[in-house]
Each structure stands twice: as C-alpha cells, then as structure tokens.
Amino acid sequence: RKEVEQDPGPFNVPEGATVAFNCTYSNSASQSFFWYRQDCRKEPKLLMSVYSSGNEDGRFTAQLNRASQYISLLIRDSKLSDSATYLCVVNKVGDDKIIFGKGTRLHILP
Amino acid sequence: DGGITQSPKYLFRKEGQNVTLSCEQNLNHDAMYWYRQDPGQGLRLIYYSQIVNDFQKGDIAEGYSVSREKKESFPLTVTSAQKNPTAFYLCASTRGSSYNSPLHFGNGTRLTVT
C-alpha cells in the first residue's frame, strides 16, 4: 500500500454541486494532516489543516477517519474557481519526511 | 512580509551543465524541503533539511546535491548526472518536524534542459 493515495480523477462536477474526495494513508502513527490546492503551473497553497474532530472553513469541510486511515475534503456549492488539483499531506509529528498524495483533479463545469 | 523566494522562475540550460536553484526564506523556519513535479504528476521529495549543516536524501536524490550553510538558504544543484532534469522544482519550509505546522512553498523554478 502506498504511503498516501488519492484518486487522480479528474472529477467533472457542475457548478453549485457538492463534491467530496478522500485521501488514504498507510502509517497509522500519522498525526498531521493537511489539504493543499494547486492551480495549473503554480505552487501548492494551504487550503486547510485537518483536525481530529473535523473542521469547516466556509464551503470546505475536512474530516479525519483514523479507524479507516483516510481524510476527506468536501466542497459545497462548488464554484468555477474551485477547479484545481487538491493534494493531501500526511506526516507524523517528529518525522522529518512530509509525504504528498499525487492529487485529485477537480473540474467545475459551468 | 515573510515568505520563500525561489529564483529564477524560468531557467534554461544545455545538457551536461550543472545548475543551481536558489531558495531563501525569512520565516525563521528550521526545516526546508525540495520537491520535483513533472507534468500531471505529484510532488516527489528530493532532499530535506531540519537544521543547518545537516540534510537527508528524499525519494529521488540521485543526480542532485544540496547545502544548508545558513538557516535561511537551501540551494539545490541539479548535476549532469540527473538523467531527466526538466521539471518544476518547488522549495518549501516549515517550523520543524516537532510542530504540527504546514509547509510554505516558494513560487517554483521551471527548469528546461535541452
């Protein structure tokens, strides 16, 4: 099993819809989780951290399922500007390596 | 404003030449990282450093070298031994592995070797 896995997509979703995707991880000792957004030919930018209890930031909700070892990102009322690649990041506090998933491509259709 | 600066944004080199990519941060971060990204692919870790004068190989270190003589600077040299150096190179930093802190990225350097 790869350390961090994401469905590459692309997910083609109509504007206004709700979309969710997951990121699975193999190291059960992982403690630190983040979602990043990357636009074409740009650097990744932090979208949100993922906390154990789940957290929300506007239209975005992140959740952690430790039992099944995955994190999820849900986007409500999707906008055209949400079109991007979404990368998950997982690592263990105290572990030097920071591992990225390969990303999920999202296309919001007008 | 604090941040990470990578330069240049675009770099063109002939095959067989070594080239050094600059990465400077003024965030007072201890840890710095170099990633490579190929078109349509994810980020792959080249080298990382948690402290001055110390660094570790990532998953694809062959053909690359780094130095960490100052906390603020983590230059990456792409040597002629790297078989396929054309890629998008991203430098990042974070407070350190003992903190639950996210990575901050520079704008990247797009290297083309012909």
PDB file of N, CA and C in Angstrom, chain B residues 45-86:
ATOM      1  N   LEU B  45       9.860  14.076  -3.280  1.00  0.00           N
ATOM      2  CA  LEU B  45      10.826  14.682  -2.375  1.00  0.00           C
ATOM      3  C   LEU B  45      12.250  14.380  -2.822  1.00  0.00           C
ATOM      4  N   ILE B  46      13.050  15.436  -2.982  1.00  0.00           N
ATOM      5  CA  ILE B  46      14.434  15.277  -3.421  1.00  0.00           C
ATOM      6  C   ILE B  46      15.385  15.252  -2.222  1.00  0.00           C
ATOM      7  N   TYR B  47      15.378  16.329  -1.454  1.00  0.00           N
ATOM      8  CA  TYR B  47      16.212  16.467  -0.252  1.00  0.00           C
ATOM      9  C   TYR B  47      15.440  17.276   0.776  1.00  0.00           C
ATOM     10  N   TYR B  48      15.798  17.102   2.046  1.00  0.00           N
ATOM     11  CA  TYR B  48      15.234  17.933   3.080  1.00  0.00           C
ATOM     12  C   TYR B  48      16.267  18.155   4.172  1.00  0.00           C
ATOM     13  N   SER B  49      16.044  19.219   4.924  1.00  0.00           N
ATOM     14  CA  SER B  49      16.995  19.602   5.967  1.00  0.00           C
ATOM     15  C   SER B  49      16.209  20.106   7.173  1.00  0.00           C
ATOM     16  N   GLN B  50      16.550  19.591   8.328  1.00  0.00           N
ATOM     17  CA  GLN B  50      15.865  20.006   9.557  1.00  0.00           C
ATOM     18  C   GLN B  50      16.666  21.041  10.340  1.00  0.00           C
ATOM     19  N   ILE B  51      17.966  21.152   9.993  1.00  0.00           N
ATOM     20  CA  ILE B  51      18.820  22.032  10.775  1.00  0.00           C
ATOM     21  C   ILE B  51      20.019  22.421   9.910  1.00  0.00           C
ATOM     22  N   VAL B  52      20.627  23.530  10.243  1.00  0.00           N
ATOM     23  CA  VAL B  52      21.802  23.988   9.498  1.00  0.00           C
ATOM     24  C   VAL B  52      22.891  22.918   9.502  1.00  0.00           C
ATOM     25  N   ASN B  53      23.551  22.795   8.363  1.00  0.00           N
ATOM     26  CA  ASN B  53      24.654  21.856   8.159  1.00  0.00           C
ATOM     27  C   ASN B  53      24.252  20.393   8.253  1.00  0.00           C
ATOM     28  N   ASP B  54      22.983  20.122   8.076  1.00  0.00           N
ATOM     29  CA  ASP B  54      22.512  18.738   8.058  1.00  0.00           C
ATOM     30  C   ASP B  54      21.375  18.605   7.060  1.00  0.00           C
ATOM     31  N   PHE B  55      21.378  17.542   6.277  1.00  0.00           N
ATOM     32  CA  PHE B  55      20.304  17.314   5.324  1.00  0.00           C
ATOM     33  C   PHE B  55      20.226  15.819   5.025  1.00  0.00           C
ATOM     34  N   GLN B  56      19.068  15.405   4.521  1.00  0.00           N
ATOM     35  CA  GLN B  56      18.828  13.994   4.240  1.00  0.00           C
ATOM     36  C   GLN B  56      18.293  13.823   2.824  1.00  0.00           C
ATOM     37  N   LYS B  57      18.578  12.672   2.248  1.00  0.00           N
ATOM     38  CA  LYS B  57      18.053  12.345   0.926  1.00  0.00           C
ATOM     39  C   LYS B  57      16.568  12.025   1.027  1.00  0.00           C
ATOM     40  N   GLY B  58      15.850  12.473   0.005  1.00  0.00           N
ATOM     41  CA  GLY B  58      14.462  12.084  -0.116  1.00  0.00           C
ATOM     42  C   GLY B  58      14.344  10.863  -1.006  1.00  0.00           C
ATOM     43  N   ASP B  59      13.246  10.768  -1.719  1.00  0.00           N
ATOM     44  CA  ASP B  59      12.985   9.576  -2.530  1.00  0.00           C
ATOM     45  C   ASP B  59      13.710   9.569  -3.867  1.00  0.00           C
ATOM     46  N   ILE B  60      14.115  10.747  -4.356  1.00  0.00           N
ATOM     47  CA  ILE B  60      14.731  10.810  -5.694  1.00  0.00           C
ATOM     48  C   ILE B  60      15.964  11.695  -5.669  1.00  0.00           C
ATOM     49  N   ALA B  61      16.899  11.443  -4.767  1.00  0.00           N
ATOM     50  CA  ALA B  61      18.062  12.321  -4.581  1.00  0.00           C
ATOM     51  C   ALA B  61      19.147  12.153  -5.644  1.00  0.00           C
ATOM     52  N   GLU B  62      19.125  11.055  -6.381  1.00  0.00           N
ATOM     53  CA  GLU B  62      20.216  10.796  -7.331  1.00  0.00           C
ATOM     54  C   GLU B  62      20.295  11.887  -8.394  1.00  0.00           C
ATOM     55  N   GLY B  63      21.515  12.431  -8.572  1.00  0.00           N
ATOM     56  CA  GLY B  63      21.712  13.474  -9.565  1.00  0.00           C
ATOM     57  C   GLY B  63      21.515  14.877  -9.029  1.00  0.00           C
ATOM     58  N   TYR B  64      21.236  14.978  -7.741  1.00  0.00           N
ATOM     59  CA  TYR B  64      21.037  16.274  -7.091  1.00  0.00           C
ATOM     60  C   TYR B  64      21.981  16.412  -5.895  1.00  0.00           C
ATOM     61  N   SER B  65      22.280  17.661  -5.526  1.00  0.00           N
ATOM     62  CA  SER B  65      23.013  17.912  -4.286  1.00  0.00           C
ATOM     63  C   SER B  65      22.475  19.196  -3.662  1.00  0.00           C
ATOM     64  N   VAL B  66      22.638  19.305  -2.349  1.00  0.00           N
ATOM     65  CA  VAL B  66      22.157  20.482  -1.621  1.00  0.00           C
ATOM     66  C   VAL B  66      23.206  20.905  -0.595  1.00  0.00           C
ATOM     67  N   SER B  67      23.006  22.078  -0.037  1.00  0.00           N
ATOM     68  CA  SER B  67      23.800  22.543   1.096  1.00  0.00           C
ATOM     69  C   SER B  67      22.875  23.334   2.005  1.00  0.00           C
ATOM     70  N   ARG B  68      23.226  23.394   3.278  1.00  0.00           N
ATOM     71  CA  ARG B  68      22.442  24.194   4.231  1.00  0.00           C
ATOM     72  C   ARG B  68      23.432  24.883   5.176  1.00  0.00           C
ATOM     73  N   GLU B  69      24.113  25.871   4.625  1.00  0.00           N
ATOM     74  CA  GLU B  69      25.118  26.597   5.389  1.00  0.00           C
ATOM     75  C   GLU B  69      24.494  27.681   6.258  1.00  0.00           C
ATOM     76  N   LYS B  70      23.314  28.132   5.854  1.00  0.00           N
ATOM     77  CA  LYS B  70      22.586  29.138   6.623  1.00  0.00           C
ATOM     78  C   LYS B  70      21.154  28.679   6.812  1.00  0.00           C
ATOM     79  N   LYS B  71      20.536  29.094   7.879  1.00  0.00           N
ATOM     80  CA  LYS B  71      19.155  28.699   8.159  1.00  0.00           C
ATOM     81  C   LYS B  71      18.223  29.173   7.052  1.00  0.00           C
ATOM     82  N   GLU B  72      18.524  30.329   6.470  1.00  0.00           N
ATOM     83  CA  GLU B  72      17.614  30.943   5.520  1.00  0.00           C
ATOM     84  C   GLU B  72      17.719  30.362   4.114  1.00  0.00           C
ATOM     85  N   SER B  73      18.785  29.626   3.832  1.00  0.00           N
ATOM     86  CA  SER B  73      19.086  29.275   2.449  1.00  0.00           C
ATOM     87  C   SER B  73      19.265  27.773   2.270  1.00  0.00           C
ATOM     88  N   PHE B  74      18.692  27.252   1.179  1.00  0.00           N
ATOM     89  CA  PHE B  74      18.780  25.813   0.908  1.00  0.00           C
ATOM     90  C   PHE B  74      18.885  25.618  -0.603  1.00  0.00           C
ATOM     91  N   PRO B  75      20.017  25.924  -1.221  1.00  0.00           N
ATOM     92  CA  PRO B  75      20.147  25.811  -2.676  1.00  0.00           C
ATOM     93  C   PRO B  75      20.221  24.357  -3.138  1.00  0.00           C
ATOM     94  N   LEU B  76      19.672  24.124  -4.306  1.00  0.00           N
ATOM     95  CA  LEU B  76      19.660  22.795  -4.925  1.00  0.00           C
ATOM     96  C   LEU B  76      20.474  22.830  -6.208  1.00  0.00           C
ATOM     97  N   THR B  77      21.430  21.922  -6.331  1.00  0.00           N
ATOM     98  CA  THR B  77      22.196  21.809  -7.561  1.00  0.00           C
ATOM     99  C   THR B  77      21.728  20.583  -8.335  1.00  0.00           C
ATOM    100  N   VAL B  78      21.359  20.820  -9.575  1.00  0.00           N
ATOM    101  CA  VAL B  78      20.983  19.741 -10.478  1.00  0.00           C
ATOM    102  C   VAL B  78      22.238  19.411 -11.291  1.00  0.00           C
ATOM    103  N   THR B  79      22.768  18.252 -11.105  1.00  0.00           N
ATOM    104  CA  THR B  79      24.030  17.910 -11.756  1.00  0.00           C
ATOM    105  C   THR B  79      23.782  17.241 -13.103  1.00  0.00           C
ATOM    106  N   SER B  80      24.845  17.089 -13.847  1.00  0.00           N
ATOM    107  CA  SER B  80      24.742  16.442 -15.158  1.00  0.00           C
ATOM    108  C   SER B  80      24.417  14.958 -15.029  1.00  0.00           C
ATOM    109  N   ALA B  81      24.524  14.434 -13.827  1.00  0.00           N
ATOM    110  CA  ALA B  81      24.195  13.026 -13.590  1.00  0.00           C
ATOM    111  C   ALA B  81      22.690  12.779 -13.524  1.00  0.00           C
ATOM    112  N   GLN B  82      21.909  13.840 -13.400  1.00  0.00           N
ATOM    113  CA  GLN B  82      20.447  13.687 -13.356  1.00  0.00           C
ATOM    114  C   GLN B  82      19.970  13.426 -14.777  1.00  0.00           C
ATOM    115  N   LYS B  83      19.356  12.268 -14.979  1.00  0.00           N
ATOM    116  CA  LYS B  83      19.034  11.808 -16.341  1.00  0.00           C
ATOM    117  C   LYS B  83      17.930  12.604 -17.003  1.00  0.00           C
ATOM    118  N   ASN B  84      16.998  13.092 -16.236  1.00  0.00           N
ATOM    119  CA  ASN B  84      15.843  13.780 -16.807  1.00  0.00           C
ATOM    120  C   ASN B  84      15.534  15.015 -15.966  1.00  0.00           C
ATOM    121  N   PRO B  85      16.355  16.061 -16.079  1.00  0.00           N
ATOM    122  CA  PRO B  85      16.235  17.180 -15.145  1.00  0.00           C
ATOM    123  C   PRO B  85      15.110  18.165 -15.440  1.00  0.00           C
ATOM    124  N   THR B  86      14.542  18.129 -16.624  1.00  0.00           N
ATOM    125  CA  THR B  86      13.484  19.091 -16.957  1.00  0.00           C
ATOM    126  C   THR B  86      12.263  18.824 -16.092  1.00  0.00           C
TER     127      THR B  86
END
